[in-house]
CSV table of C-alpha atoms and ligand atoms in Angstrom, one decimal:
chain,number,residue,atom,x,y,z
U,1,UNK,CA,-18.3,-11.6,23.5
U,2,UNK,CA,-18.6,-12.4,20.2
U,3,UNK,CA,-14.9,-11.4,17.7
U,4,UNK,CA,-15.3,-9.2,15.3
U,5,UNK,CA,-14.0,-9.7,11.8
U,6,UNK,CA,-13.7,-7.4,8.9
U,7,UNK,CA,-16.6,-6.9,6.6
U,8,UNK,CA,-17.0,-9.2,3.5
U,9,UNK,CA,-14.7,-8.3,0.6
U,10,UNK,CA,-11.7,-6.4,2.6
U,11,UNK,CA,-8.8,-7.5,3.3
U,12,UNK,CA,-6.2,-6.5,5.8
U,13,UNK,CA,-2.3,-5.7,4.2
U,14,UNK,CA,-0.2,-7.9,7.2
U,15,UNK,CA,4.1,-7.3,7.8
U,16,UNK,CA,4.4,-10.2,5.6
U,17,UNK,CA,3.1,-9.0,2.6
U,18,UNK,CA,4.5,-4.7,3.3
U,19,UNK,CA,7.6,-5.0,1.4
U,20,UNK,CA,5.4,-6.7,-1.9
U,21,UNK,CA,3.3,-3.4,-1.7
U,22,UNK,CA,6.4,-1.1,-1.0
U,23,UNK,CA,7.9,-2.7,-4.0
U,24,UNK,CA,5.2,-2.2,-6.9
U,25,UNK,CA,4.3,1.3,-5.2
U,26,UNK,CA,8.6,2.5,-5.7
U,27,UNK,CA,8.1,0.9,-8.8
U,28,UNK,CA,5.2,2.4,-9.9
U,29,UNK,CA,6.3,6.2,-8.4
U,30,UNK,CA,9.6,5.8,-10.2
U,31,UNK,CA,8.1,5.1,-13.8
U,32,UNK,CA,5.6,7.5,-13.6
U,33,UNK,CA,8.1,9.9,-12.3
U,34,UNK,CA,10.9,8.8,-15.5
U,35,UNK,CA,7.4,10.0,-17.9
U,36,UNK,CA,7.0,13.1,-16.3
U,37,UNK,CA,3.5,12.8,-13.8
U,38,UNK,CA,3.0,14.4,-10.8
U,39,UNK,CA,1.4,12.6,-7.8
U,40,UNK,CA,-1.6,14.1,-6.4
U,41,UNK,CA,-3.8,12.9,-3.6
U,42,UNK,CA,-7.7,13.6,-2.9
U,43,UNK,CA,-10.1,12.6,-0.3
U,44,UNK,CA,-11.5,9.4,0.1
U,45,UNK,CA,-15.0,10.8,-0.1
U,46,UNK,CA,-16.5,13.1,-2.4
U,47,UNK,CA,-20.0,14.2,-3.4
U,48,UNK,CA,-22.0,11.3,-4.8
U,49,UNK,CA,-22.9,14.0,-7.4
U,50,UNK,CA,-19.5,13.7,-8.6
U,51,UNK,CA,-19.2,10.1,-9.5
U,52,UNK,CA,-22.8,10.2,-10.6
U,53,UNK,CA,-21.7,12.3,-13.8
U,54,UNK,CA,-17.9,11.2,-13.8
U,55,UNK,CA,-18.7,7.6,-13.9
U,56,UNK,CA,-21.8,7.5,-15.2
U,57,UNK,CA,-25.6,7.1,-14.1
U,58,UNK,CA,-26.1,4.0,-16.6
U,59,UNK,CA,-22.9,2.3,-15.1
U,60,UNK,CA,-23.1,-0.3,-13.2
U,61,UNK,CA,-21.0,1.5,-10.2
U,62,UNK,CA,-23.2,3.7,-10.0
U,63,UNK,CA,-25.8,1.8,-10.5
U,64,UNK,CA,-25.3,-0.9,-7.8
U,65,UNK,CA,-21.9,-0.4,-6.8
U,66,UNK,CA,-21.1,2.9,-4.7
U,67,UNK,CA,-20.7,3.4,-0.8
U,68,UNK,CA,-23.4,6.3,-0.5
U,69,UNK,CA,-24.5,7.6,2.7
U,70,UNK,CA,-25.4,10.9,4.3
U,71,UNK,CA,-23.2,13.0,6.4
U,72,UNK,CA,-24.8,14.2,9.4
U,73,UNK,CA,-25.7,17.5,7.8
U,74,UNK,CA,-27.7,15.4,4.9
U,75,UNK,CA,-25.2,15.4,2.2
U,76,UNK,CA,-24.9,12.7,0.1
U,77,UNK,CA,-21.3,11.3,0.6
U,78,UNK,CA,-19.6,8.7,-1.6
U,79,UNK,CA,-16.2,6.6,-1.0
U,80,UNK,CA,-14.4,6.9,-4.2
U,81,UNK,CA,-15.1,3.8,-6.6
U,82,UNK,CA,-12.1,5.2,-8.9
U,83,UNK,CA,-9.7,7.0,-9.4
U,84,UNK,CA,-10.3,9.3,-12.2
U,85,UNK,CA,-13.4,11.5,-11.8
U,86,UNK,CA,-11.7,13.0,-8.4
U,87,UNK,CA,-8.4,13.9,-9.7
U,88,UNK,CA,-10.1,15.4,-12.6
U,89,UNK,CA,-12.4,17.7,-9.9
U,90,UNK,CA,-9.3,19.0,-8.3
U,91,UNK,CA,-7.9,19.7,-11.7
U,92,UNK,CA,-10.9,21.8,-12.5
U,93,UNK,CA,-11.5,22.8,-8.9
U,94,UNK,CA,-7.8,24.5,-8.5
U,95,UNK,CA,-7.6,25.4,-12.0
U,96,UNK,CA,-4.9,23.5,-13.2
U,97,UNK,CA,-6.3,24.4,-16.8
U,98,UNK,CA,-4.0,27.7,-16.4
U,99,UNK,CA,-1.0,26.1,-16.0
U,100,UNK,CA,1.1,24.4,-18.9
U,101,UNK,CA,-0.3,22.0,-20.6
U,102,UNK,CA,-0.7,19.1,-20.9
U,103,UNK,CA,-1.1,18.3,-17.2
U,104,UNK,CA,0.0,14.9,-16.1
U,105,UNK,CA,-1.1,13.1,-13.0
U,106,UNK,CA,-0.6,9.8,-10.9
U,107,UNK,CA,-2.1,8.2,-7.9
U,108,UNK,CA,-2.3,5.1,-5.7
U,109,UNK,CA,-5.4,5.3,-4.0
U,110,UNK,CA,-8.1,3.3,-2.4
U,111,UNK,CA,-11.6,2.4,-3.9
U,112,UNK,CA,-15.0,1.0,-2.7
U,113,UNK,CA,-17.6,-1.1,-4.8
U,114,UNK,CA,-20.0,-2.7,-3.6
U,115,UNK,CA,-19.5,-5.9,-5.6
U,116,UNK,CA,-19.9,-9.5,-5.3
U,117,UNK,CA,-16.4,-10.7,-3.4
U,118,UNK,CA,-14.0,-13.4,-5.1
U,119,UNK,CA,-10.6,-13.6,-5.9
U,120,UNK,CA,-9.3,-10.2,-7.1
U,121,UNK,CA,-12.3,-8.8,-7.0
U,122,UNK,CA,-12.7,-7.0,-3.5
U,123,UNK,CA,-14.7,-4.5,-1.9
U,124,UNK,CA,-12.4,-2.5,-0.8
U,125,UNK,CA,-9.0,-2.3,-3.2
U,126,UNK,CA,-6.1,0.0,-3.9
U,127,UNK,CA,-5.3,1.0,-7.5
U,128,UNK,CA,-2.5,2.8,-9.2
U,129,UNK,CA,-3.5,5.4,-11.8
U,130,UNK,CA,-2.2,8.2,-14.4
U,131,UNK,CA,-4.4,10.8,-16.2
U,132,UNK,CA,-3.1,13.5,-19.0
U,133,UNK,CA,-5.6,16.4,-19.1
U,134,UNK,CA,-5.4,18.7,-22.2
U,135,UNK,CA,-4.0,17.0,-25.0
U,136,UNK,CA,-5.7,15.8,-27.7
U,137,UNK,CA,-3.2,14.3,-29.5
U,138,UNK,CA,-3.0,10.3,-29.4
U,139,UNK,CA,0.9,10.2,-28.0
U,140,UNK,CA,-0.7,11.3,-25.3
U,141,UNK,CA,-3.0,7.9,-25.7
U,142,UNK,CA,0.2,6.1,-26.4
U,143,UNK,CA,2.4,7.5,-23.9
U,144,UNK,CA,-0.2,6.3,-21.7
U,145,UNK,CA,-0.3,2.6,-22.8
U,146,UNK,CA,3.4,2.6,-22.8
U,147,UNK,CA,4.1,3.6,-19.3
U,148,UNK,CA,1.5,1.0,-18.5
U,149,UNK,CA,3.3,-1.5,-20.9
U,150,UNK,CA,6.5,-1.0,-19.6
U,151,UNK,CA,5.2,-1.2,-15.9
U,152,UNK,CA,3.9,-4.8,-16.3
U,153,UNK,CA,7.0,-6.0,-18.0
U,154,UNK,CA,9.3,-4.3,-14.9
U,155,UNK,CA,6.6,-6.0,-12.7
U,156,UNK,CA,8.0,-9.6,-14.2
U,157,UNK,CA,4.8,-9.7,-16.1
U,158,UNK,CA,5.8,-10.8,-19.9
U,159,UNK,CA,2.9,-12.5,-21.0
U,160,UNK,CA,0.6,-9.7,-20.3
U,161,UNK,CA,-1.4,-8.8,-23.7
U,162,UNK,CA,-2.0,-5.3,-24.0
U,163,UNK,CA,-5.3,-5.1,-26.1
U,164,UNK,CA,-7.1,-1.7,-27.8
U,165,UNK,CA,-10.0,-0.4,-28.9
U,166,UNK,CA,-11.6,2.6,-30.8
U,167,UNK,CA,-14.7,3.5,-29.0
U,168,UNK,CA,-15.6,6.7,-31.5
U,169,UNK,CA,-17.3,9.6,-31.0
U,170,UNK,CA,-20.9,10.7,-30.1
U,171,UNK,CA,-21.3,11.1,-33.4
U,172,UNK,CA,-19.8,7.8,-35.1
U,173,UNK,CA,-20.9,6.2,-31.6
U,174,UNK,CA,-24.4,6.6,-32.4
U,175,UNK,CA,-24.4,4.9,-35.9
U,176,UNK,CA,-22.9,2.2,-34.3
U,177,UNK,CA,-25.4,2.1,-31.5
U,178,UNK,CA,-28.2,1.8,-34.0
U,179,UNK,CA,-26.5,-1.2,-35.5
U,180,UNK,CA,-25.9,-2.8,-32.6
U,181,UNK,CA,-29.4,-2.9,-31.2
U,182,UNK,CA,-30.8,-3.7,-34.5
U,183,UNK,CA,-28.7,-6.7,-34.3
U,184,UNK,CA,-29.4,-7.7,-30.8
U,185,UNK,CA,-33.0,-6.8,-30.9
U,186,UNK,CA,-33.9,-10.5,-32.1
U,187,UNK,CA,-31.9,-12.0,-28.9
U,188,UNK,CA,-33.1,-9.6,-26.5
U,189,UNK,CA,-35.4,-12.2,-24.5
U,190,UNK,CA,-32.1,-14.3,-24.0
U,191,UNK,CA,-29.6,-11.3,-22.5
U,192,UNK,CA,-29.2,-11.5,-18.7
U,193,UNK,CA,-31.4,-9.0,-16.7
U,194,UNK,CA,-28.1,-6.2,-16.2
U,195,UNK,CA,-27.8,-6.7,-20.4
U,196,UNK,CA,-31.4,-6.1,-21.1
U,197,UNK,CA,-31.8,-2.7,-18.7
U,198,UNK,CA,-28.1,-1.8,-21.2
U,199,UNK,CA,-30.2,-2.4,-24.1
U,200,UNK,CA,-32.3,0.7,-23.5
U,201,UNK,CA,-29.6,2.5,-22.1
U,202,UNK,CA,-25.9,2.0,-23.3
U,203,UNK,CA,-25.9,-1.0,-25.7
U,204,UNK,CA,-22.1,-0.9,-26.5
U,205,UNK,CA,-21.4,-2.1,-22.7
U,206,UNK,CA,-23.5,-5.7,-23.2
U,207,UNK,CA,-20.0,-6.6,-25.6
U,208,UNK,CA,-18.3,-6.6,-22.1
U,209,UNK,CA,-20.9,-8.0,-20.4
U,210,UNK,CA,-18.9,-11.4,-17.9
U,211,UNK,CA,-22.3,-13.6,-18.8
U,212,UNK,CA,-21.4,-16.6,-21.2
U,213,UNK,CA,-24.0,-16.5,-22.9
U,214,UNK,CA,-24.3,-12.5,-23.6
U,215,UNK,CA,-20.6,-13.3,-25.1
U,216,UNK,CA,-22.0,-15.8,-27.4
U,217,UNK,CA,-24.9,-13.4,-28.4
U,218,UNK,CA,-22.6,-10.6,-29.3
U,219,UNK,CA,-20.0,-12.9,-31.0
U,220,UNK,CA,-20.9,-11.7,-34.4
U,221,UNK,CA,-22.3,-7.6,-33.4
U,222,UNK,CA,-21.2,-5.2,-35.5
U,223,UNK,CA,-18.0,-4.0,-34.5
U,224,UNK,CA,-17.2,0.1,-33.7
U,225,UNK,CA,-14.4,-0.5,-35.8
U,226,UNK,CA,-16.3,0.0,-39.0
U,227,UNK,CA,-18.3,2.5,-38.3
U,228,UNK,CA,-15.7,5.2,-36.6
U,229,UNK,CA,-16.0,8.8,-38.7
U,230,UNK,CA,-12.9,10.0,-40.4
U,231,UNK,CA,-11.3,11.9,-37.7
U,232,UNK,CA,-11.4,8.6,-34.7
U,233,UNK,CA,-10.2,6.3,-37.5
U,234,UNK,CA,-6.8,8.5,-38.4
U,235,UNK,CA,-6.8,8.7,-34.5
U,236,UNK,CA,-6.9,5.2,-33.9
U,237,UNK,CA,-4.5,4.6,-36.7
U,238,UNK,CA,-2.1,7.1,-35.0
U,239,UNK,CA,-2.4,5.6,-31.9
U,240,UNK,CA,-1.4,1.9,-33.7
U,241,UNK,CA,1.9,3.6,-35.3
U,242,UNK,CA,2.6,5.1,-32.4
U,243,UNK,CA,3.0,2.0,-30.8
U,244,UNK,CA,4.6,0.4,-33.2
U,245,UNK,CA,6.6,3.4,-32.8
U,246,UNK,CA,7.0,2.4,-29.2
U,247,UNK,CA,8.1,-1.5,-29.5
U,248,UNK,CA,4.7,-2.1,-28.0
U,249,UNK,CA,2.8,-5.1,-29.1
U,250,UNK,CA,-0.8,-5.2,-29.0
U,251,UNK,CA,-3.8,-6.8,-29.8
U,252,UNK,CA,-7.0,-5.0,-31.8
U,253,UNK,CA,-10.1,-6.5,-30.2
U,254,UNK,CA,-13.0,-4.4,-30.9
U,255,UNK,CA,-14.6,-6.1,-27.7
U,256,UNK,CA,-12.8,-3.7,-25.6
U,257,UNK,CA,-15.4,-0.9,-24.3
U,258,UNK,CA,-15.5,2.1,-22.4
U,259,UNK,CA,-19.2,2.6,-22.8
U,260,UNK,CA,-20.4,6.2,-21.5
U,261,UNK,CA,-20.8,9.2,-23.9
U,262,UNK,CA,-18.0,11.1,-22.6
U,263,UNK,CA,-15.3,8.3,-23.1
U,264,UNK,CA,-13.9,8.4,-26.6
U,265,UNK,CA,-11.6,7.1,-29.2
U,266,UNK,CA,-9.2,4.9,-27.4
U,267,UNK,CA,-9.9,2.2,-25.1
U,268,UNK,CA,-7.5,-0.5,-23.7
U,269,UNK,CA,-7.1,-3.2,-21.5
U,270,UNK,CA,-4.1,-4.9,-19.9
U,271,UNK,CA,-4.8,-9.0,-19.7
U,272,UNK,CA,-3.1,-11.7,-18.3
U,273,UNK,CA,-3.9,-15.6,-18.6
U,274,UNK,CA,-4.7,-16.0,-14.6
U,275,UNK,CA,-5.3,-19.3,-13.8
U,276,UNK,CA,-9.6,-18.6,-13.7
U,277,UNK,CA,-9.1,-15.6,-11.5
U,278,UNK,CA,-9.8,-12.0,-12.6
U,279,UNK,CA,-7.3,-11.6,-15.3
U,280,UNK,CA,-7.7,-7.7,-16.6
U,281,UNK,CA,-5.1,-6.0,-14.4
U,282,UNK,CA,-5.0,-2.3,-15.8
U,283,UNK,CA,-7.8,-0.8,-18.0
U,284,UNK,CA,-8.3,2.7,-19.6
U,285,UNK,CA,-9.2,5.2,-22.4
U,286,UNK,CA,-9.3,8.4,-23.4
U,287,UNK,CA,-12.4,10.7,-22.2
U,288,UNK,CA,-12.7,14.0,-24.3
U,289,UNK,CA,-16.1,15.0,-23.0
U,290,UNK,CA,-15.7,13.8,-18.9
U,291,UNK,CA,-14.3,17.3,-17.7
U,292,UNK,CA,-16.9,19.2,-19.3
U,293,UNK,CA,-19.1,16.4,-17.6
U,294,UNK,CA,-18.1,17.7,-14.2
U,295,UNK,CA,-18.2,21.6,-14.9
U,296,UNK,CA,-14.7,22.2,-16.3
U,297,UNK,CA,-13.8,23.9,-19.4
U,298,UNK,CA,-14.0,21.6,-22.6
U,299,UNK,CA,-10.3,19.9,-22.4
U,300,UNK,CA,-9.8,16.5,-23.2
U,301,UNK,CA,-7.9,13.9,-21.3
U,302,UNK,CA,-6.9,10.2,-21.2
U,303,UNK,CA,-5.8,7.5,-18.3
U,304,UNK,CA,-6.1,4.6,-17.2
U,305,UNK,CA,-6.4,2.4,-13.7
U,306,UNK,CA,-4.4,-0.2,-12.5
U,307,UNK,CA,-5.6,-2.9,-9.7
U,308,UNK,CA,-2.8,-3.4,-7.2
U,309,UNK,CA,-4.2,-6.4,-5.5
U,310,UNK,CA,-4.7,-7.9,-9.1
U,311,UNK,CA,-1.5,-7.1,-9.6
U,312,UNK,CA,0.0,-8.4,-6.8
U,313,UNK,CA,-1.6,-11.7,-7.3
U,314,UNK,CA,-0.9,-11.9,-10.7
U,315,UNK,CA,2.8,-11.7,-9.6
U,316,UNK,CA,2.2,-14.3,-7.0
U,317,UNK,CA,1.0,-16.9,-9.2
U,318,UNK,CA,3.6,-16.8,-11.8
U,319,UNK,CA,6.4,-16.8,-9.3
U,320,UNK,CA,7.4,-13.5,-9.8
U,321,UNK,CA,10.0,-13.0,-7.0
U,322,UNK,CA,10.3,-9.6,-4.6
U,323,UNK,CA,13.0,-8.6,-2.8
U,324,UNK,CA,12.8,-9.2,0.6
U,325,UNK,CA,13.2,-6.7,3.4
U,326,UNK,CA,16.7,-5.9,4.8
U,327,UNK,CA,17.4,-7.9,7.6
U,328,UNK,CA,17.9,-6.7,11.4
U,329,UNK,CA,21.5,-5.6,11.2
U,330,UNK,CA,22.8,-6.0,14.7
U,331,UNK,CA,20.8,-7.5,17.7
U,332,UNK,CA,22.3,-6.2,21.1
U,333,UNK,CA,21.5,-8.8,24.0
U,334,UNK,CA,22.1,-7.4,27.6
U,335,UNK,CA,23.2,-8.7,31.0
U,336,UNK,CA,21.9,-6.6,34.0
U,337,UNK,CA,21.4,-3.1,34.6
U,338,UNK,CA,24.4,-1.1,33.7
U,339,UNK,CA,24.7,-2.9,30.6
U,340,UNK,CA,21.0,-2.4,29.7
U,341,UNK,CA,21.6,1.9,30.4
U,342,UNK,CA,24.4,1.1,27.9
U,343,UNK,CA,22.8,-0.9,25.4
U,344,UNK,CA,19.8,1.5,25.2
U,345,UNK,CA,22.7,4.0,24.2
U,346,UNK,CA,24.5,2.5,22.0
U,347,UNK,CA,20.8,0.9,20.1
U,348,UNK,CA,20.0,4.9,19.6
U,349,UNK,CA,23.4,5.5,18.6
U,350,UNK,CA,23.2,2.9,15.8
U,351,UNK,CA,19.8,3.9,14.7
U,352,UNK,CA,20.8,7.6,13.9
U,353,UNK,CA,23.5,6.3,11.7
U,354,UNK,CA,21.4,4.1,10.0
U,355,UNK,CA,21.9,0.9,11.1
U,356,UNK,CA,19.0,-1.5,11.7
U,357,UNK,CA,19.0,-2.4,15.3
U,358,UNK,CA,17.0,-4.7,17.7
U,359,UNK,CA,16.9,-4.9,21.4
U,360,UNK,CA,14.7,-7.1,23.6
U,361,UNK,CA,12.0,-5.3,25.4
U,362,UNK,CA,10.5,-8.2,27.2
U,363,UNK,CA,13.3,-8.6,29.7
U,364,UNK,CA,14.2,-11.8,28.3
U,365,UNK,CA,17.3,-14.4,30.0
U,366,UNK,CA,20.6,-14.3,27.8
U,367,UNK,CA,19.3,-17.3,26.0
U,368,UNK,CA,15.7,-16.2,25.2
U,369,UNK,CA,17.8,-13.3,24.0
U,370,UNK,CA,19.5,-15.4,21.3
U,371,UNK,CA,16.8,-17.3,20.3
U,372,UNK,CA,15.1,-14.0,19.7
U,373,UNK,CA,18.1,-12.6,17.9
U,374,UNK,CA,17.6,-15.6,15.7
U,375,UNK,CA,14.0,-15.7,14.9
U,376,UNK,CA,14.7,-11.8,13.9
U,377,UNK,CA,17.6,-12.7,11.4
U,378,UNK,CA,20.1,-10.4,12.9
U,379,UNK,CA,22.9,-10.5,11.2
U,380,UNK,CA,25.2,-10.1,13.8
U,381,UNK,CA,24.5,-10.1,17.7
U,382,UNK,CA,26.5,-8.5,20.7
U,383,UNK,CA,26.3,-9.2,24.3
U,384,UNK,CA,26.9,-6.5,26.7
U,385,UNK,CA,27.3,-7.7,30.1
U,386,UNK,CA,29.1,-6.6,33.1
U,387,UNK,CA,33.1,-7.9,31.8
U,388,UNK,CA,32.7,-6.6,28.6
U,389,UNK,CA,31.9,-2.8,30.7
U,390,UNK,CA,34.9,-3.5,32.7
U,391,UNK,CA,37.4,-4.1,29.5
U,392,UNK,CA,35.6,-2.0,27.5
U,393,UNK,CA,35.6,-4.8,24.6
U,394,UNK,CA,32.7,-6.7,23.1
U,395,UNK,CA,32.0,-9.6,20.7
U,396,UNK,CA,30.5,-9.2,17.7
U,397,UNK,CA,29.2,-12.6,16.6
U,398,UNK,CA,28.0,-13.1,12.9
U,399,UNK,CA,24.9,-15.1,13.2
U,400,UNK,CA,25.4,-17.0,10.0
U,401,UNK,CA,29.2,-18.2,10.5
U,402,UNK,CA,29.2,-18.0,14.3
U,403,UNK,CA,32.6,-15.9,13.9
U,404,UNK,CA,33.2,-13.9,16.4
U,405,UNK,CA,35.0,-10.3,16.5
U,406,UNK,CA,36.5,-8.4,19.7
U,407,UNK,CA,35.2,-4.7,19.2
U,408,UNK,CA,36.6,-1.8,21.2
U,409,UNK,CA,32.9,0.0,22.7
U,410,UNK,CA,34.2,3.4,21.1
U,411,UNK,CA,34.7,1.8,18.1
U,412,UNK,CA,31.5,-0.6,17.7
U,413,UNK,CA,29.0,2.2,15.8
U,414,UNK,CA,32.2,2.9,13.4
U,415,UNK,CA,32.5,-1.0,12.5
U,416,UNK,CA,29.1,-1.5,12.6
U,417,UNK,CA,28.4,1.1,9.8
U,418,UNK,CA,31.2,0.2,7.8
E,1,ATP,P1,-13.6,-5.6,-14.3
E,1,ATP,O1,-14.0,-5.6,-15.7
E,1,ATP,O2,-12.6,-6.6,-13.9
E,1,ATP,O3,-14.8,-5.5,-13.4
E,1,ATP,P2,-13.5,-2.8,-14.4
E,1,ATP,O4,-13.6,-2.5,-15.8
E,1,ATP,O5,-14.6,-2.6,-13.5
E,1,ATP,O6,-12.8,-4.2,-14.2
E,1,ATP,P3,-11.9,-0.4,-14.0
E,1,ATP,O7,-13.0,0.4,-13.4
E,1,ATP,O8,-11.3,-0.2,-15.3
E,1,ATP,O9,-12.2,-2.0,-13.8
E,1,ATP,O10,-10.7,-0.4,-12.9
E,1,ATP,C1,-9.3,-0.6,-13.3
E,1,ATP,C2,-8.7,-1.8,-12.6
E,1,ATP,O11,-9.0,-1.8,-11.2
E,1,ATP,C3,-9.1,-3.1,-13.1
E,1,ATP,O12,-8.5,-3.5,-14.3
E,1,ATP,C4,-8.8,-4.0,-12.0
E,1,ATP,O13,-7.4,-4.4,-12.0
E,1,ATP,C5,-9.0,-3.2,-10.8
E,1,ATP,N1,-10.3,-3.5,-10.2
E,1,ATP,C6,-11.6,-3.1,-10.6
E,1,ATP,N2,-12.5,-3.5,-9.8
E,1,ATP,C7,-11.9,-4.2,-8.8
E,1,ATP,C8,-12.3,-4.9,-7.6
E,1,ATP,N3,-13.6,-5.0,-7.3
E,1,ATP,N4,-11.4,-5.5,-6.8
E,1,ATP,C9,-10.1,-5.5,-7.2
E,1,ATP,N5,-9.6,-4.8,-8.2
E,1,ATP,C10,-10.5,-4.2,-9.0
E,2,MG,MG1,-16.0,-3.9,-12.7
């Protein structure tokens, strides 16, 4: 028969790698927790109606990327291809609204896009996430950038460049929009094919388009900067004191888009020199219009999502090191019957005072026994055999030094939690 291997753009999370993604996730819950969010968890599927207005029809997720099918009663079914449009359903759905405000949420969660597979850029990923619903006030932006700012820098990451962004308001936006295709009109003929179909429909997102040469076409556009209304340039200004406020350095770099009608004002990215691979490892923005977007009342909010592969490998390839799991503790190798009963005992024994414990389950000789204490790392092995029942004393043999101790057997779970 023919193996089966996992479908293009997945990837499987192996022992070696657990205690990587242990790390950045403890990391990640403890920050979040030190700034006051909240985890929640939804679904891994929702109704494709849902990302259809919460990430947008003209995006290219939903465009190209989603995981649509039908359920077997003939609803159309979506696996989540972000984060933010499902936590902000079950902060409508359950009425959230009510509570104090603002609300404050975090997530680790799995997405799906159906995108063209290379290195950090998968089908299937995981990302970390925070949202602040009901604020419009720009700490809230800020608060947002710092958490993600000081994340990085716990992370190891230090030469990550936090840049930012002003994307407007519907109203400023569309000034701007005007501009921009008047300026791009001549060029149009030589935008890529994704770039001409944004032309019609949401010009702003051809300034982040990955083509070279779209880049060199927008090089000089007019920039969203200049055209922002009164009210999103204080904002943006109060976002940049903030900040400064903060310690945070960052770059303005009017490149930096979040290009659908109900993202407004602030936009940022989180960038890393990475050695040709996908260097943007956190992006996000405020949205003051996305929760009226999905039926809510009209309360604005502001987030942003974090790759954790991205991350992982960005962490990978500059050296960044993790701590590695705690060894094996205590390996207990056993010599016939009784001392197997006893062993099983005393291994149970250890566990339930917290002491990492191996035995051998494959019936191994005293030696194999060894050489498997060794290949686990135990830091210390004892044999039980048929004497050591008798006198009612073991050795405890440290691994490393090959010291050995003589333990009494009522005493061995007290020295071996000590
Ligand atoms: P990019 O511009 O790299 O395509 P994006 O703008 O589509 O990213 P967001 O939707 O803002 O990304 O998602 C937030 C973060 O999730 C990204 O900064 C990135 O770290 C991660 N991410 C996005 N798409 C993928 C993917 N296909 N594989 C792995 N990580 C991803
Ligand atoms: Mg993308």
């Amino acid at each position: 028969m023919t193996t089966i291997i996992a479908p293009k753009g997945t990837k499987d999370m192996l022992p070696a790698q657990a205690h990587k993604w242990h790390y950045v996730e403890k990391a990640f819950a403890e920050i979040c927790d030190k700034y006051g969010f909240k985890e929640v968890r939804t679904p891994l599927f929702e109704h494709t109606e849902l990302f259809r207005r919460g990430v947008g029809d003209t995006t290219d997720i939903v465009q190209k990327e989603m995981y649509t099918f039908n359920d077997y009663a003939g609803r159309s079914i979506t696996l989540k291809p972000e984060g933010t449009s499902p936590v902000t359903r079950a902060f409508i759905e359950h009425k959230q609204y009510a509570e104090v405000q603002p609300t404050k949420y975090y997530y680790i969660t799995p997405c799906f896009r159906y995108e063209k597979p290379q290195s950090g850029r998968l089908r299937a990923f995981h990302q970390f996430g925070i949202e602040i619903f009901g604020t419009p006030n720009m700490l809230a932006d800020s608060e947002c950038i710092c958490l993600g700012y000081d994340f990085l820098h716990k992370m190891g990451l230090h030469d990550v460049k936090l840049k930012i962004n002003s994307v407007g308001c519907p109203t400023c936006r569309q000034k701007h929009r005007e501009a921009l295709r008047k300026f791009l009109e001549p060029v149009y003929d030589q935008l890529c094919g994704t770039c001409k179909d944004r032309f019609e429909r949401n010009p702003m997102r051809i300034l982040d388009c990955k083509s070279e040469i779209c880049q060199d076409l927008v090089k000089d556009a007019p920039d969203m900067l200049d055209y922002l209304c009164d009210e999103c340039h204080d904002a943006f200004e109060d976002v940049k004191s903030n900040l400064d406020a903060m310690g945070v350095e960052y770059i303005v770099d009017p490149r930096i888009v979040r290009g659908l009608d109900y993202y407004t004002k602030t936009a940022f990215e989180f960038v890393i020199d990475s050695n040709g691979t996908q260097g943007t490892v956190c992006g996000g923005g405020r949205y003051d219009h996305l929760i009226e977007e999905i039926g809510g009342p009209p309360i604005p909010g502001v987030g942003f999502g974090l790759g954790i592969e991205r991350l992982l490998m960005l962490m990978d390839q500059y050296g960044i090191e993790i701590p590695e799991p705690e060894p094996v503790k205590v390996f207990i190798a056993v010599m016939g019957d009784d001392a197997k009963k006893f062993g099983i005992k005393l291994i149970r024994e250890l566990r339930n005072h917290g002491v990492k414990a191996e035995m051998d389950t494959l019936a191994r000789n005293i030696k194999g026994q060894f050489k498997y204490a060794d290949r686990l790392g135990a830091q210390y092995t004892i044999v039980i055999g048929d004497n050591e029942l008798a006198e009612g004393v073991v050795s405890v043999k440290e691994m490393a030094t090959s010291t050995q101790t003589q333990v009494k057997l009522e005493d061995l779970t007290k020295e071996l939690t000590k």
